CSV table of C-alpha atoms in Angstrom, one decimal:
chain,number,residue,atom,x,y,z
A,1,UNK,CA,3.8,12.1,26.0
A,2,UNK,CA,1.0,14.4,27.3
A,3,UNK,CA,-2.1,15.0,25.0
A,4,UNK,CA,-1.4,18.7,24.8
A,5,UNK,CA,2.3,17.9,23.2
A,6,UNK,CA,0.2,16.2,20.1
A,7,UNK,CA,-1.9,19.1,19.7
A,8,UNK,CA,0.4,21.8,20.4
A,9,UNK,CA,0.4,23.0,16.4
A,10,UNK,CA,-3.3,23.7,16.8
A,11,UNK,CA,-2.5,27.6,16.4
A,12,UNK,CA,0.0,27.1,13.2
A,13,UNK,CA,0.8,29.5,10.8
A,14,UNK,CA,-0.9,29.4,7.6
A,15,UNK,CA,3.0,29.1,5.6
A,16,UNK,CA,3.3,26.0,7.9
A,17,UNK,CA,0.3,24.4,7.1
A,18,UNK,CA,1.3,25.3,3.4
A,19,UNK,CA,4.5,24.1,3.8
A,20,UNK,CA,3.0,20.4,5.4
A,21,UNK,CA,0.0,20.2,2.6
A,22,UNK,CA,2.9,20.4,-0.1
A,23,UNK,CA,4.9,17.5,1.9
A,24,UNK,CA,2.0,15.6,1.9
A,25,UNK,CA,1.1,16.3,-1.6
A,26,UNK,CA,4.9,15.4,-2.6
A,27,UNK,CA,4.6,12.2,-0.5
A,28,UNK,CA,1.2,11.6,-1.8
A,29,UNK,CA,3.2,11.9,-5.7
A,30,UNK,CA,6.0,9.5,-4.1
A,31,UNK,CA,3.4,7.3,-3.5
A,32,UNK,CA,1.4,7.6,-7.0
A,33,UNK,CA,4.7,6.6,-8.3
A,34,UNK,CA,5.4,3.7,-6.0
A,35,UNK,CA,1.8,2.3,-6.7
A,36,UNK,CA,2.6,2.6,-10.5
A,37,UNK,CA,5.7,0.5,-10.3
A,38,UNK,CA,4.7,-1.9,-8.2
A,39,UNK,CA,1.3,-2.9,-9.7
A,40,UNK,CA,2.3,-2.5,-13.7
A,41,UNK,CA,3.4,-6.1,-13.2
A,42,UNK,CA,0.1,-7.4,-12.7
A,43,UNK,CA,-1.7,-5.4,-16.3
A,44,UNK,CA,1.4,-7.4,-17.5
A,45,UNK,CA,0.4,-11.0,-16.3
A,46,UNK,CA,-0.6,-13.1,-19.6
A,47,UNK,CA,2.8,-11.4,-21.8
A,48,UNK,CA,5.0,-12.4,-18.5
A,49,UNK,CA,3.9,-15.9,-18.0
A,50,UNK,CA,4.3,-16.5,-22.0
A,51,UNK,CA,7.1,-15.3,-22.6
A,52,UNK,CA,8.9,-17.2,-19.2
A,53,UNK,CA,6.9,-20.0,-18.9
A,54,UNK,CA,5.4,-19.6,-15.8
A,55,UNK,CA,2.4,-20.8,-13.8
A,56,UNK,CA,-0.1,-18.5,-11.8
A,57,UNK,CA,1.7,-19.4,-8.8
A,58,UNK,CA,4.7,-18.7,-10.1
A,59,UNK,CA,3.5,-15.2,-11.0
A,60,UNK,CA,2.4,-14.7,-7.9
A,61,UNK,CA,5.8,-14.4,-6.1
A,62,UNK,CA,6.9,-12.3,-8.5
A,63,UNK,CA,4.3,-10.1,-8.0
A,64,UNK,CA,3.2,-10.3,-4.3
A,65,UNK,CA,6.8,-12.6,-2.6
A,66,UNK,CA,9.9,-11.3,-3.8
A,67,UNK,CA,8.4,-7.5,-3.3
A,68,UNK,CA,6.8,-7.9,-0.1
A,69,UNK,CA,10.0,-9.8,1.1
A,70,UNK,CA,12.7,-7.1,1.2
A,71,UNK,CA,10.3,-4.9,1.9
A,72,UNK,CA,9.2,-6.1,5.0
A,73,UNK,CA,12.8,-7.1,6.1
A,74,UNK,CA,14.5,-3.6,4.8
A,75,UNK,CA,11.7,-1.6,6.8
A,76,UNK,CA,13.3,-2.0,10.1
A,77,UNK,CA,16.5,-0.9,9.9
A,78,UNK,CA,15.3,2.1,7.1
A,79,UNK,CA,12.6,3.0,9.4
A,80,UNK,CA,15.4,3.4,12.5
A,81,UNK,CA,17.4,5.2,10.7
A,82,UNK,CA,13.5,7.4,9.8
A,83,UNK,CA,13.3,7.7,13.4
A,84,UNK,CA,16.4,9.8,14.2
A,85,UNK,CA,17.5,10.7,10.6
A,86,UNK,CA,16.6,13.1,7.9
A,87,UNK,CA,13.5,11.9,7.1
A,88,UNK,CA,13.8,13.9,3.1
A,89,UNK,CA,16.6,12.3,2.2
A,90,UNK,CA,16.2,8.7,3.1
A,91,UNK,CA,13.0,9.1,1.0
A,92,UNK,CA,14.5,10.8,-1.7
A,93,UNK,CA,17.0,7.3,-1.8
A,94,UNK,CA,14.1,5.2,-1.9
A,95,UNK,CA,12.7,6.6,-4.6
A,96,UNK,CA,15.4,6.4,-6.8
A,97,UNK,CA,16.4,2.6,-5.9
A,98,UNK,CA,13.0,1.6,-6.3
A,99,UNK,CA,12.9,3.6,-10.5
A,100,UNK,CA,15.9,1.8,-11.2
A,101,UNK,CA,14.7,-1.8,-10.1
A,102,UNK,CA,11.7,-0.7,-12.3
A,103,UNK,CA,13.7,-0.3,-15.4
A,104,UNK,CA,15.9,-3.0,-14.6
A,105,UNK,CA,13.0,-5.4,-14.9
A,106,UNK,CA,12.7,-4.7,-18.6
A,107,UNK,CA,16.2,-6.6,-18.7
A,108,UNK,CA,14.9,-9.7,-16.8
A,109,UNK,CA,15.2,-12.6,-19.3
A,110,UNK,CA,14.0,-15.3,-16.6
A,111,UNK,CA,11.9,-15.8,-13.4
A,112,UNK,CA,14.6,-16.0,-11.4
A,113,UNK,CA,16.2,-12.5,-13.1
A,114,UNK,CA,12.6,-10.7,-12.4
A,115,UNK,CA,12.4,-12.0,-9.5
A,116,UNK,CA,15.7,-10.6,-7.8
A,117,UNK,CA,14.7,-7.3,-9.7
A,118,UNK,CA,11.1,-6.8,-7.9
A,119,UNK,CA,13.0,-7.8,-4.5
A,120,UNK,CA,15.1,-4.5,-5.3
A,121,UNK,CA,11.9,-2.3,-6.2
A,122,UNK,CA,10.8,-3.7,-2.5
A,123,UNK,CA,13.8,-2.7,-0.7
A,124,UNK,CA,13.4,1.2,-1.9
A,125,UNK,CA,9.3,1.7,-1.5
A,126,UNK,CA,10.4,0.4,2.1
A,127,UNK,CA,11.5,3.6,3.0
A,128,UNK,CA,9.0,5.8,1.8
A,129,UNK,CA,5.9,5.1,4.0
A,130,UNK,CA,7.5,4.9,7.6
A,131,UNK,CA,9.2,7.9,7.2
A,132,UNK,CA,6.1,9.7,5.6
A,133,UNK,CA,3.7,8.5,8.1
A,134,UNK,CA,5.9,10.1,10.7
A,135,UNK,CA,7.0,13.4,9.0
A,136,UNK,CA,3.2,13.8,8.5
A,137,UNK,CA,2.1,13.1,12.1
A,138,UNK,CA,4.8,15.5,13.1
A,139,UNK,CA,3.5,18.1,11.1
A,140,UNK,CA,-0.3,18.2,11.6
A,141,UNK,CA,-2.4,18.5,14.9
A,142,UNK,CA,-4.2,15.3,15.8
A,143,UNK,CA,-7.5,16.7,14.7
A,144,UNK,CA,-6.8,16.8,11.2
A,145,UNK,CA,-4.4,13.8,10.8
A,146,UNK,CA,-6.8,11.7,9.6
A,147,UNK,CA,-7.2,13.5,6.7
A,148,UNK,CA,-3.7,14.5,5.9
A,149,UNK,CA,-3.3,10.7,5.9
A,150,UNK,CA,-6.0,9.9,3.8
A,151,UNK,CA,-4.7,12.4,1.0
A,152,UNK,CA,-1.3,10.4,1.5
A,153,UNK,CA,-2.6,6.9,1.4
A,154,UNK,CA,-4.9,8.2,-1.5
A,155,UNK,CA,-1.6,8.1,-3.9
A,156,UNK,CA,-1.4,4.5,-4.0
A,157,UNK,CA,-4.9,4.5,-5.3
A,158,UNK,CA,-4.1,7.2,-7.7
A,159,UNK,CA,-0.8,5.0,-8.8
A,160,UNK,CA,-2.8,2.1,-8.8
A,161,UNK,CA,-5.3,3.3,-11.3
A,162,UNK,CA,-2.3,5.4,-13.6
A,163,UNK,CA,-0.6,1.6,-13.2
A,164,UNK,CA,-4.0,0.3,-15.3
A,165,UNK,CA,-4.7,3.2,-17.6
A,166,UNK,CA,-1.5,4.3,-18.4
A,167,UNK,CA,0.4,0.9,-18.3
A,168,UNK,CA,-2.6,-0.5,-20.5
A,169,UNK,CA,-1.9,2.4,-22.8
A,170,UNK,CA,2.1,1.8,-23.0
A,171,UNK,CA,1.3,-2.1,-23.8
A,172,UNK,CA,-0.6,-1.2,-26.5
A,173,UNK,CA,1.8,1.2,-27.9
A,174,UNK,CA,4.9,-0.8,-27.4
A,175,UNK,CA,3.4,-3.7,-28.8
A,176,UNK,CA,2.5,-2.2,-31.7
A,177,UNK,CA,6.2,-0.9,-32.3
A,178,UNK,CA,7.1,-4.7,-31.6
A,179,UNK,CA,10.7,-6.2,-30.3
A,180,UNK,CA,13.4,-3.4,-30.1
A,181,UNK,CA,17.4,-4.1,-29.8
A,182,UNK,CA,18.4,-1.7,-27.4
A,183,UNK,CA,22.4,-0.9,-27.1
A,184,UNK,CA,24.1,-3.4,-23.9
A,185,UNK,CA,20.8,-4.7,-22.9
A,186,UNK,CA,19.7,-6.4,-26.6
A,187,UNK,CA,16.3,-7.6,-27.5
A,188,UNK,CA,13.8,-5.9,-25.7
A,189,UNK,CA,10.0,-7.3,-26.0
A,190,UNK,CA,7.2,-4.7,-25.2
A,191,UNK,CA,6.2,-6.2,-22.5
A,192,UNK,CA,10.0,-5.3,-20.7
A,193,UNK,CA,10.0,-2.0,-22.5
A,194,UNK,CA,6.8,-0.9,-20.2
A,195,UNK,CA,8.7,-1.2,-16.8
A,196,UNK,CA,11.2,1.5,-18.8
A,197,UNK,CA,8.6,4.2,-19.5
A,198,UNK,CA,6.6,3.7,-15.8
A,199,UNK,CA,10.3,3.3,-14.2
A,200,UNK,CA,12.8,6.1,-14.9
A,201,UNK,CA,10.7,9.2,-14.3
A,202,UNK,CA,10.5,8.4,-10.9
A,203,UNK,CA,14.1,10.0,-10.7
A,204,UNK,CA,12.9,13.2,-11.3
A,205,UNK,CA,10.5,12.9,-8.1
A,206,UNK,CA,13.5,11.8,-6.2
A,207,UNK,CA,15.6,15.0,-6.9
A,208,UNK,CA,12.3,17.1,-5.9
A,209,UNK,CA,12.1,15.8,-2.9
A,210,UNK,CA,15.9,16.1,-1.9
A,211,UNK,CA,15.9,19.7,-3.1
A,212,UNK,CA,12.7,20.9,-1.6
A,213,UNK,CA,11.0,18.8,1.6
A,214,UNK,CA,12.5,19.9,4.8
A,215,UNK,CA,11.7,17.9,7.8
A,216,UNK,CA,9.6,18.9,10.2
A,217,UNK,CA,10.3,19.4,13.9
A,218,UNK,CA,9.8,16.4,15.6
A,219,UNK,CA,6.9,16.6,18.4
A,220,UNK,CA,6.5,14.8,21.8
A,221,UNK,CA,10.4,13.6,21.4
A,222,UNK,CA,11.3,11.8,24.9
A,223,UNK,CA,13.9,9.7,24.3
A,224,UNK,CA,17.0,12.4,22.9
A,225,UNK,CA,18.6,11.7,19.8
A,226,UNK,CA,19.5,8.3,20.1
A,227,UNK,CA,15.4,7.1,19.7
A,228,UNK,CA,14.3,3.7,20.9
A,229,UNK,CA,16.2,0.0,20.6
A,230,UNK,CA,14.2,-2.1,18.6
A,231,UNK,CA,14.5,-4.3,21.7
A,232,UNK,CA,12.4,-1.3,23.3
A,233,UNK,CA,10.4,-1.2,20.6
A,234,UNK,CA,9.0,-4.9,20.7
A,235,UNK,CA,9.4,-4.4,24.5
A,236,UNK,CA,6.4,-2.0,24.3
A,237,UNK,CA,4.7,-4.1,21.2
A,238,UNK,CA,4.5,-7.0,24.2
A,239,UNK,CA,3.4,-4.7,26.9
A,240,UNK,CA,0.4,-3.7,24.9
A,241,UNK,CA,-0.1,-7.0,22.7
A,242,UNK,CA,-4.2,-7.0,22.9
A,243,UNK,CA,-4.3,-3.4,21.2
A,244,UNK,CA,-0.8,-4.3,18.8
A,245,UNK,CA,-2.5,-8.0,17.6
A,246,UNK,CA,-5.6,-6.5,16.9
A,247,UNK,CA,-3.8,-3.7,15.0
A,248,UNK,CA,-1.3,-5.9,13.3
A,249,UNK,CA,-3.2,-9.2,12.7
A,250,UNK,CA,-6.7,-7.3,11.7
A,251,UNK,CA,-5.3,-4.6,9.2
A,252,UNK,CA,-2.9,-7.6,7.9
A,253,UNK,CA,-6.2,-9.4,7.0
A,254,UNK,CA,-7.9,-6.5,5.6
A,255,UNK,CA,-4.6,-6.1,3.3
A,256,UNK,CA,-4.8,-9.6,2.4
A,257,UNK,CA,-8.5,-8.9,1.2
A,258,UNK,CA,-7.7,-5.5,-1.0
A,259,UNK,CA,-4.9,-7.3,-2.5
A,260,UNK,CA,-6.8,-10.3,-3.4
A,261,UNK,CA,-9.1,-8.1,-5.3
A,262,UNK,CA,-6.8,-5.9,-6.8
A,263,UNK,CA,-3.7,-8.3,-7.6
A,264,UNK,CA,-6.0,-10.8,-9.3
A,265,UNK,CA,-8.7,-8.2,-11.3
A,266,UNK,CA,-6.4,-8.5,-14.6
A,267,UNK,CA,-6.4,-11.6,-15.4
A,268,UNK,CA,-9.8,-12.2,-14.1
A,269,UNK,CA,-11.1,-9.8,-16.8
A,270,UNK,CA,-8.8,-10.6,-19.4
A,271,UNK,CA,-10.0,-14.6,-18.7
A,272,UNK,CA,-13.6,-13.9,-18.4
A,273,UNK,CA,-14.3,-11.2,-20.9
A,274,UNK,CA,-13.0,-10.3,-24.3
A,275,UNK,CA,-11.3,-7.1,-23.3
A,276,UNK,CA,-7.6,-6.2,-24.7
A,277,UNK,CA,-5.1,-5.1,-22.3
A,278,UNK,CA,-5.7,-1.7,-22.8
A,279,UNK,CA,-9.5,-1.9,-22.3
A,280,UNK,CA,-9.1,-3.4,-19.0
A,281,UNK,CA,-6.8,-1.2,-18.2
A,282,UNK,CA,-9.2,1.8,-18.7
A,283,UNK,CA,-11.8,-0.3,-17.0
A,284,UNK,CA,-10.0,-1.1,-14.0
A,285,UNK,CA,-8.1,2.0,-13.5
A,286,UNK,CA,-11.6,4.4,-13.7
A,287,UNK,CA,-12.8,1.9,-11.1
A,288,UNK,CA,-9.4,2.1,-8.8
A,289,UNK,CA,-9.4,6.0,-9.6
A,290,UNK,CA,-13.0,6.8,-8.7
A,291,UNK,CA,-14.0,3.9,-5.7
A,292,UNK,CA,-10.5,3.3,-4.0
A,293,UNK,CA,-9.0,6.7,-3.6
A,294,UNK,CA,-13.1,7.2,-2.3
A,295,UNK,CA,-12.6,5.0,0.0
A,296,UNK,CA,-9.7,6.6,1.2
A,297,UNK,CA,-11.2,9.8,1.6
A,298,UNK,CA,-14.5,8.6,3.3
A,299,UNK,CA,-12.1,6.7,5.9
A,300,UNK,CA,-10.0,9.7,6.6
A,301,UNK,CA,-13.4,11.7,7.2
A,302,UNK,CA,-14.9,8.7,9.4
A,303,UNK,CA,-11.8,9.0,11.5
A,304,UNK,CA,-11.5,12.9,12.3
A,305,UNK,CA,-15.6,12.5,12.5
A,306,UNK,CA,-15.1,10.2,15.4
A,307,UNK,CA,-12.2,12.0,16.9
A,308,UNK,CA,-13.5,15.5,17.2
A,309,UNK,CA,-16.6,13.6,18.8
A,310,UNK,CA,-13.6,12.0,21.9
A,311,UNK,CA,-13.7,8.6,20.3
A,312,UNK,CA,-10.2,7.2,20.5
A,313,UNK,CA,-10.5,4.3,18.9
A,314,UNK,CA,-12.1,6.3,15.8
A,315,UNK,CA,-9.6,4.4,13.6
A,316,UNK,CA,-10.3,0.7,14.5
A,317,UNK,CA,-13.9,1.4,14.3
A,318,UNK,CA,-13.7,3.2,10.3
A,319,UNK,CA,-11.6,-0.1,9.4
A,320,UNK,CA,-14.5,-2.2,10.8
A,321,UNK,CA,-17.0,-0.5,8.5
A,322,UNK,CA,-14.9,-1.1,5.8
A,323,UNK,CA,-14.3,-4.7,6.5
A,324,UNK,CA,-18.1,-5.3,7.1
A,325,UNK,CA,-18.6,-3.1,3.8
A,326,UNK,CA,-16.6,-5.2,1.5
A,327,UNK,CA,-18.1,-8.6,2.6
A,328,UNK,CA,-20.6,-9.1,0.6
A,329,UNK,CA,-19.7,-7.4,-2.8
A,330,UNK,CA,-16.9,-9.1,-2.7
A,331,UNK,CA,-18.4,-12.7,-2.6
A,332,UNK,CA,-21.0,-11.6,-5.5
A,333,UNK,CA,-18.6,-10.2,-8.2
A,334,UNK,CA,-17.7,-13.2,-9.8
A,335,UNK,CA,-21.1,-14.3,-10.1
A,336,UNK,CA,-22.7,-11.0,-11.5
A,337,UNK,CA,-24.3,-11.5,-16.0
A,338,UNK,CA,-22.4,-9.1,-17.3
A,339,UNK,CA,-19.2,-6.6,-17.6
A,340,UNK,CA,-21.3,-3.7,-16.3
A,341,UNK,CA,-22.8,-5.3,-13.1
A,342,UNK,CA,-19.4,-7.1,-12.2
A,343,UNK,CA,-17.5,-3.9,-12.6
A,344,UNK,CA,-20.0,-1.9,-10.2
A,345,UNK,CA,-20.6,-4.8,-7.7
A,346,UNK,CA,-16.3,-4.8,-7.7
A,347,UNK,CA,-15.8,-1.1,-7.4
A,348,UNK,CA,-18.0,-1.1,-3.9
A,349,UNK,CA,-15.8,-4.4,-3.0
A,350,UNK,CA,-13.0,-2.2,-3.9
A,351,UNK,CA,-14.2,1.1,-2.1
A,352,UNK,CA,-15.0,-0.7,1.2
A,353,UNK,CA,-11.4,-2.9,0.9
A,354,UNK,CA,-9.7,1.0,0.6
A,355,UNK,CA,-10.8,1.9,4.0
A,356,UNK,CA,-7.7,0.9,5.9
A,357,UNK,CA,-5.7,2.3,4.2
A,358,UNK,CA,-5.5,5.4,5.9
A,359,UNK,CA,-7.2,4.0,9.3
A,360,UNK,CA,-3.8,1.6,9.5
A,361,UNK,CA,-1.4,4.5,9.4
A,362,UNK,CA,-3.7,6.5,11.7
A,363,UNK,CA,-4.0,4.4,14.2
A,364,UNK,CA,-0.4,3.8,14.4
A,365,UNK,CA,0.6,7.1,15.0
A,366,UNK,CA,-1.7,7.2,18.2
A,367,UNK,CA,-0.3,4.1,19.4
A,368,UNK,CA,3.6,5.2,20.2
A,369,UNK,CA,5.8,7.2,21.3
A,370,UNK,CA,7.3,9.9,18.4
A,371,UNK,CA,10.6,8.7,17.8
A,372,UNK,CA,9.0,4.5,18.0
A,373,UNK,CA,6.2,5.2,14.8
A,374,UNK,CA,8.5,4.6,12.1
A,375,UNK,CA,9.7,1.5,13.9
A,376,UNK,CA,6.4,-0.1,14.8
A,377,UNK,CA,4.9,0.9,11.5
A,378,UNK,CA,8.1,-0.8,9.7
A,379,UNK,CA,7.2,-3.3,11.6
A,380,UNK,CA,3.2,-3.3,10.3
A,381,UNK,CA,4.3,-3.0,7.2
A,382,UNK,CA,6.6,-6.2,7.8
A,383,UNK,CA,3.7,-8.4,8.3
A,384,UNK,CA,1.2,-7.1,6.5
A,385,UNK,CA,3.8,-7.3,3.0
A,386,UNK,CA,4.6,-10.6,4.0
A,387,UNK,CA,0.9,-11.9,5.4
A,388,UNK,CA,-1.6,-9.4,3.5
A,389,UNK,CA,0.6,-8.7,-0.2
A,390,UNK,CA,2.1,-12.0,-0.1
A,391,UNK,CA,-1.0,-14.0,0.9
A,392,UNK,CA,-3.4,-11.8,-1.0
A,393,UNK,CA,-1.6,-12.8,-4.1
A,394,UNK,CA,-0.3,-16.4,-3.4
A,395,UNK,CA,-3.6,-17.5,-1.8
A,396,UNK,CA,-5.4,-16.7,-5.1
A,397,UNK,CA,-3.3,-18.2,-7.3
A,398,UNK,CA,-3.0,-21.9,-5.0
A,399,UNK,CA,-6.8,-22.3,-4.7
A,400,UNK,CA,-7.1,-21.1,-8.8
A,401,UNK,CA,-3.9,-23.5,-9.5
A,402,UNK,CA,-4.9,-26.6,-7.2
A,403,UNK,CA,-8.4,-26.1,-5.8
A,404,UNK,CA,-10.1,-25.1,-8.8
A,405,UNK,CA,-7.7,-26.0,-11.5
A,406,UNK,CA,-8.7,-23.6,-14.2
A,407,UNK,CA,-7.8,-20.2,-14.7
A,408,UNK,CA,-10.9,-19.2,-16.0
A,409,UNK,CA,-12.1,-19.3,-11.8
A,410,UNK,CA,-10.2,-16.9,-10.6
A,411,UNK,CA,-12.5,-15.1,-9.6
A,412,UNK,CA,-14.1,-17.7,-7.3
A,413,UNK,CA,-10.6,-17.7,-5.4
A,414,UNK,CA,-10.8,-13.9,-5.2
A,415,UNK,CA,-13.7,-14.1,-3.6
A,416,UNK,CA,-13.4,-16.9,-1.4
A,417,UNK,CA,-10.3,-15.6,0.3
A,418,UNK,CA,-11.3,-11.9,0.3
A,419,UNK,CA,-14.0,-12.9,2.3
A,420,UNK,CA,-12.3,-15.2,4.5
A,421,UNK,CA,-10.0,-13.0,5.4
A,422,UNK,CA,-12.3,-10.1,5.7
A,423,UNK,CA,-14.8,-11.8,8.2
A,424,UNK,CA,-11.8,-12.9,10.8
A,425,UNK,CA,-10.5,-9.2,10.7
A,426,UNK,CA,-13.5,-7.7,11.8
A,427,UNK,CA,-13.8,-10.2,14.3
A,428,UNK,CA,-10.2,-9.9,15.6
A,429,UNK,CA,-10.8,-5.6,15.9
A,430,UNK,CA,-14.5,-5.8,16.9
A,431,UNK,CA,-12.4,-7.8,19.9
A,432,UNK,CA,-9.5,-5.3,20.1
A,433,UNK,CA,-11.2,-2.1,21.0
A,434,UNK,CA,-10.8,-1.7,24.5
A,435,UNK,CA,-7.6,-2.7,24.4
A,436,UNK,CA,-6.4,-0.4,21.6
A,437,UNK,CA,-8.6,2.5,23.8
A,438,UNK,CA,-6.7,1.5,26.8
A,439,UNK,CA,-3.1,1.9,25.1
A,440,UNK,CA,-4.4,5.3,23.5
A,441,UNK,CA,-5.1,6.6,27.0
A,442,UNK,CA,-1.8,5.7,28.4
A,443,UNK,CA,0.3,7.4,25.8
A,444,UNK,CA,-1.9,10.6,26.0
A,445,UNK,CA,-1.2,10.1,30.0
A,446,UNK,CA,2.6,9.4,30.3
C-alpha cells in the first residue's frame, strides 16, 4: 500500500470529517461504557470477597482472568469477521452482550457464577476495539490519526473514572436501601444490584450505534473481499517479528503496569486510609478523570507532533516517554505521609502509565495492511488481556497474598511490579525502533 493511499482523505469534506468525529465520539461513548462495566468490579472488592469468601487472588481472576480470557480468545475470529464485515453492526452486538453480562453479574451467588458472567462481559468488549481502531484509521488521514485515537482511547479513561465516581455513588445508595427480593432472581444484596444500574443502559448505546454509524470506505484495500487468512496474518507477524515483539511484548508490559495501578488503587485506599467507598470513589475517579484521559491526550499530541516532523516511529517513541515517566512515581506512592501527597504522586504514575494507550492502537495501524489491522490488533489485544490485564491484577494480588502476606501492602506489590514491568518495556522498544521504522517503510513502499 503506497503512502499516498493513507493520506488520500487529506482534502475531505467538512460533513465527512463531521460524520468521522461523531463515529469517534460514539465509539469513544462505547468505550466510556465498556470501561464502566469492566472496572465497577474492582470499587466492589471488600463487599465481593465477604459476601463469597474469597481471597485477593481469588478476586483477582475474577477481575483481571476470566475477562481478559474470552476476550483475548473471542478477538480473533470477531476481529476477522471486523476485517471484511460491517464494522457498525458487529459493534452494536458487542455492546449489548457485554450490558447483559453486566447485569447478569448482580445474579452471581458464587465465584464460580461471577466468574463465567465476567468471561461473557469479555467476549462482547472484544469486539468493540478492533473494529473501532480500524473504522477510525479508515476514516481519518494519517496526520491526524493520532488524535482521533487519542479521543477514542480517552473513553476508557472517562469510563474508568464514571466506574469510581458513579459506581461509589450507586454503593452508597444501594446500601443504604439494603437487600431487595427482586421477582425470578430473589435476594439481591447492593453490592449485585450496582452491576444492574452500570449494566443495562448500555443497550441504549447499542441501538445508537446500529441505527446511526455507517461504515466508512475502506482505504488501501489489496486483498478483495475475502481479507487475509490468519495464517497470512501470523505469516507477516513472523516476517517482521523485531518490530511486532517490540510492539507486542513492550505495550503488553506497559498494560501490565497501568493495570497494576489501576486494578489494585481500591483496596489500597480503602486498606490504608479511612475513606468509605464512596469517598474513594470520588477520589480515584477525579484522579482517573483529570491525569489518565491527560495522558491520553498528551500522547495523541506527541504522536502527530512527531509525525508531521517525518518521524515514523513517532508512536514507539511517545510510549517510551510514558514508560520512563511512570517509573519513578510509581515506586514512591506507597511510601508518600499522607492522602494528599499519595494521591498526587499516583495521578502522575497514572498520567504517564496512560500514554499507550493511544500510542498502541496507533502504531498498529501503521504496521499492516487495511484489511490485516483488526486481525493483528485482536491479536494485541490477545496478549496484552491475557499478559498485561491478567498479570497486572494476578501479579499484585500473589506477591500481597504470599510475598508480603498482609493486605494492608498492597501497595508495595503495586509498585514493585509496575515498575518491573515498566523498566523491561522501555528497554524492549528503546531496542525495537529500527525495526518497527523499517516495517513502517515497507508498507508505505509496497
Amino acid at each position: 500500500m503506497a503512502s499516498e493511499d493513507i493520506d488520500s482523505n487529506l482534502k475531505e469534506q467538512p460533513q465527512s470529517l463531521g460524520t468521522a468525529w461523531y463515529m469517534v465520539v460514539l465509539c469513544m461513548i462505547a468505550y466510556l461504557f465498556s470501561f464502566v462495566d469492566r472496572q465497577i468490579v474492582a470499587l466492589l472488592i471488600e463487599p465481593i470477597r465477604a459476601d463469597l469468601h474469597i481471597s485477593d487472588t481469588q478476586f483477582s481472576l475474577i477481575h483481571g482472568l476470566a475477562f481478559a480470557i474470552f476476550y483475548a480468545v473471542m478477538g480473533l475470529p470477531i476481529a476477522r469477521l471486523a476485517d471484511t464485515k460491517s464494522r457498525p453492526v458487529i459493534i452494536a452486538i458487542g455492546i449489548a452482550v457485554w450490558s447483559i453480562a453486566t447485569a447478569v453479574c448482580g445474579t452471581a451467588k458464587s465465584f464460580f457464577q461471577l466468574f463465567a458472567a465476567r468471561m461473557a462481559v469479555g467476549v462482547g468488549e472484544a469486539a468493540l476495539s478492533p473494529a473501532a481502531y480500524s473504522m477510525i484509521t479508515d476514516a481519518f488521514p494519517k496526520s491526524k490519526l493520532g488524535v482521533a485515537l487519542g479521543v477514542y482511547s480517552m473513553g476508557s479513561f472517562l469510563g474508568a473514572g464514571l466506574a469510581y465516581i458513579i459506581g461509589g455513588v450507586a454503593i452508597e445508595m444501594v446500601t443504604k436501601i439494603g437487600i431487595v427480593e427482586m421477582p425470578i432472581i430473589g435476594t439481591v444484596k447492593p453490592w449485585q444490584m450496582t452491576f444492574f444500574i452500570v449494566g443495562l443502559p448500555g443497550l441504549l448505546i447499542a441501538a445508537l450505534f446500529f441505527l446511526t454509524v455507517k461504515d466508512p470506505e475502506r482505504k488501501g484495500v489489496v486483498q478483495g473481499d475475502s481479507g487475509y487468512s490468519i495464517g497470512e496474518v501470523f505469516a507477516y507477524i513472523g516476517q517482521n517479528k523485531g518490530s511486532f515483539t517490540a510492539h507486542y511484548v513492550g505495550f503488553g508490559l506497559l498494560a501490565l503496569v497501568l493495570y497494576a495501578l489501576m486494578s489494585w488503587a481500591p483496596a489500597f485506599f480503602l486498606r490504608n486510609f479511612e475513606l468509605t467507598t464512596r469517598e474513594v470513589g470520588l477520589y480515584l475517579g477525579t484522579l482517573v478523570l483529570v491525569c489518565n484521559v491527560g495522558g491520553v491526550l498528551t500522547s495523541g499530541w506527541l504522536i502527530d507532533f512527531f509525525t508531521k516532523r517525518g518521524r515514523t516511529d513517532a508512536a514507539l517513541i511517545a510510549a517510551i516517554v510514558g514508560g520512563v515517566g511512570a517509573l519513578i512515581p510509581a515506586a514512591l506512592f506507597p511510601f508518600m505521609p499522607n492522602l494528599t501527597t499519595t494521591l498526587i504522586v499516583l495521578g502522575v504514575a497514572l498520567y504517564f502509565a496512560s500514554f499507550p494507550m493511544a500510542t498502541s492502537a496507533a502504531a498498529l495501524q501503521w504496521m499492516a495492511p487495511n484489511q490485516m489491522r483488526a486481525q493483528v490488533t485482536a491479536l494485541f489485544f490477545l496478549f496484552m488481556n491475557l499478559f498485561g490485564i491478567t498479570g497486572g491484577s494476578s501479579l499484585v494480588a500473589l506477591s500481597t497474598d504470599y510475598l508480603f502476606k498482609d493486605e494492608q501492602l498492597v501497595g508495595y506489590s503495586m509498585a514493585i511490579v509496575a515498575c518491573a514491568a515498566a523498566l523491561i518495556a522501555v528497554v524492549l522498544m528503546a531496542r525495537g525502533l529500527a525495526a518497527f521504522r523499517k516495517t513502517v517503510s515497507d508498507l508505505q513502499q509496497a
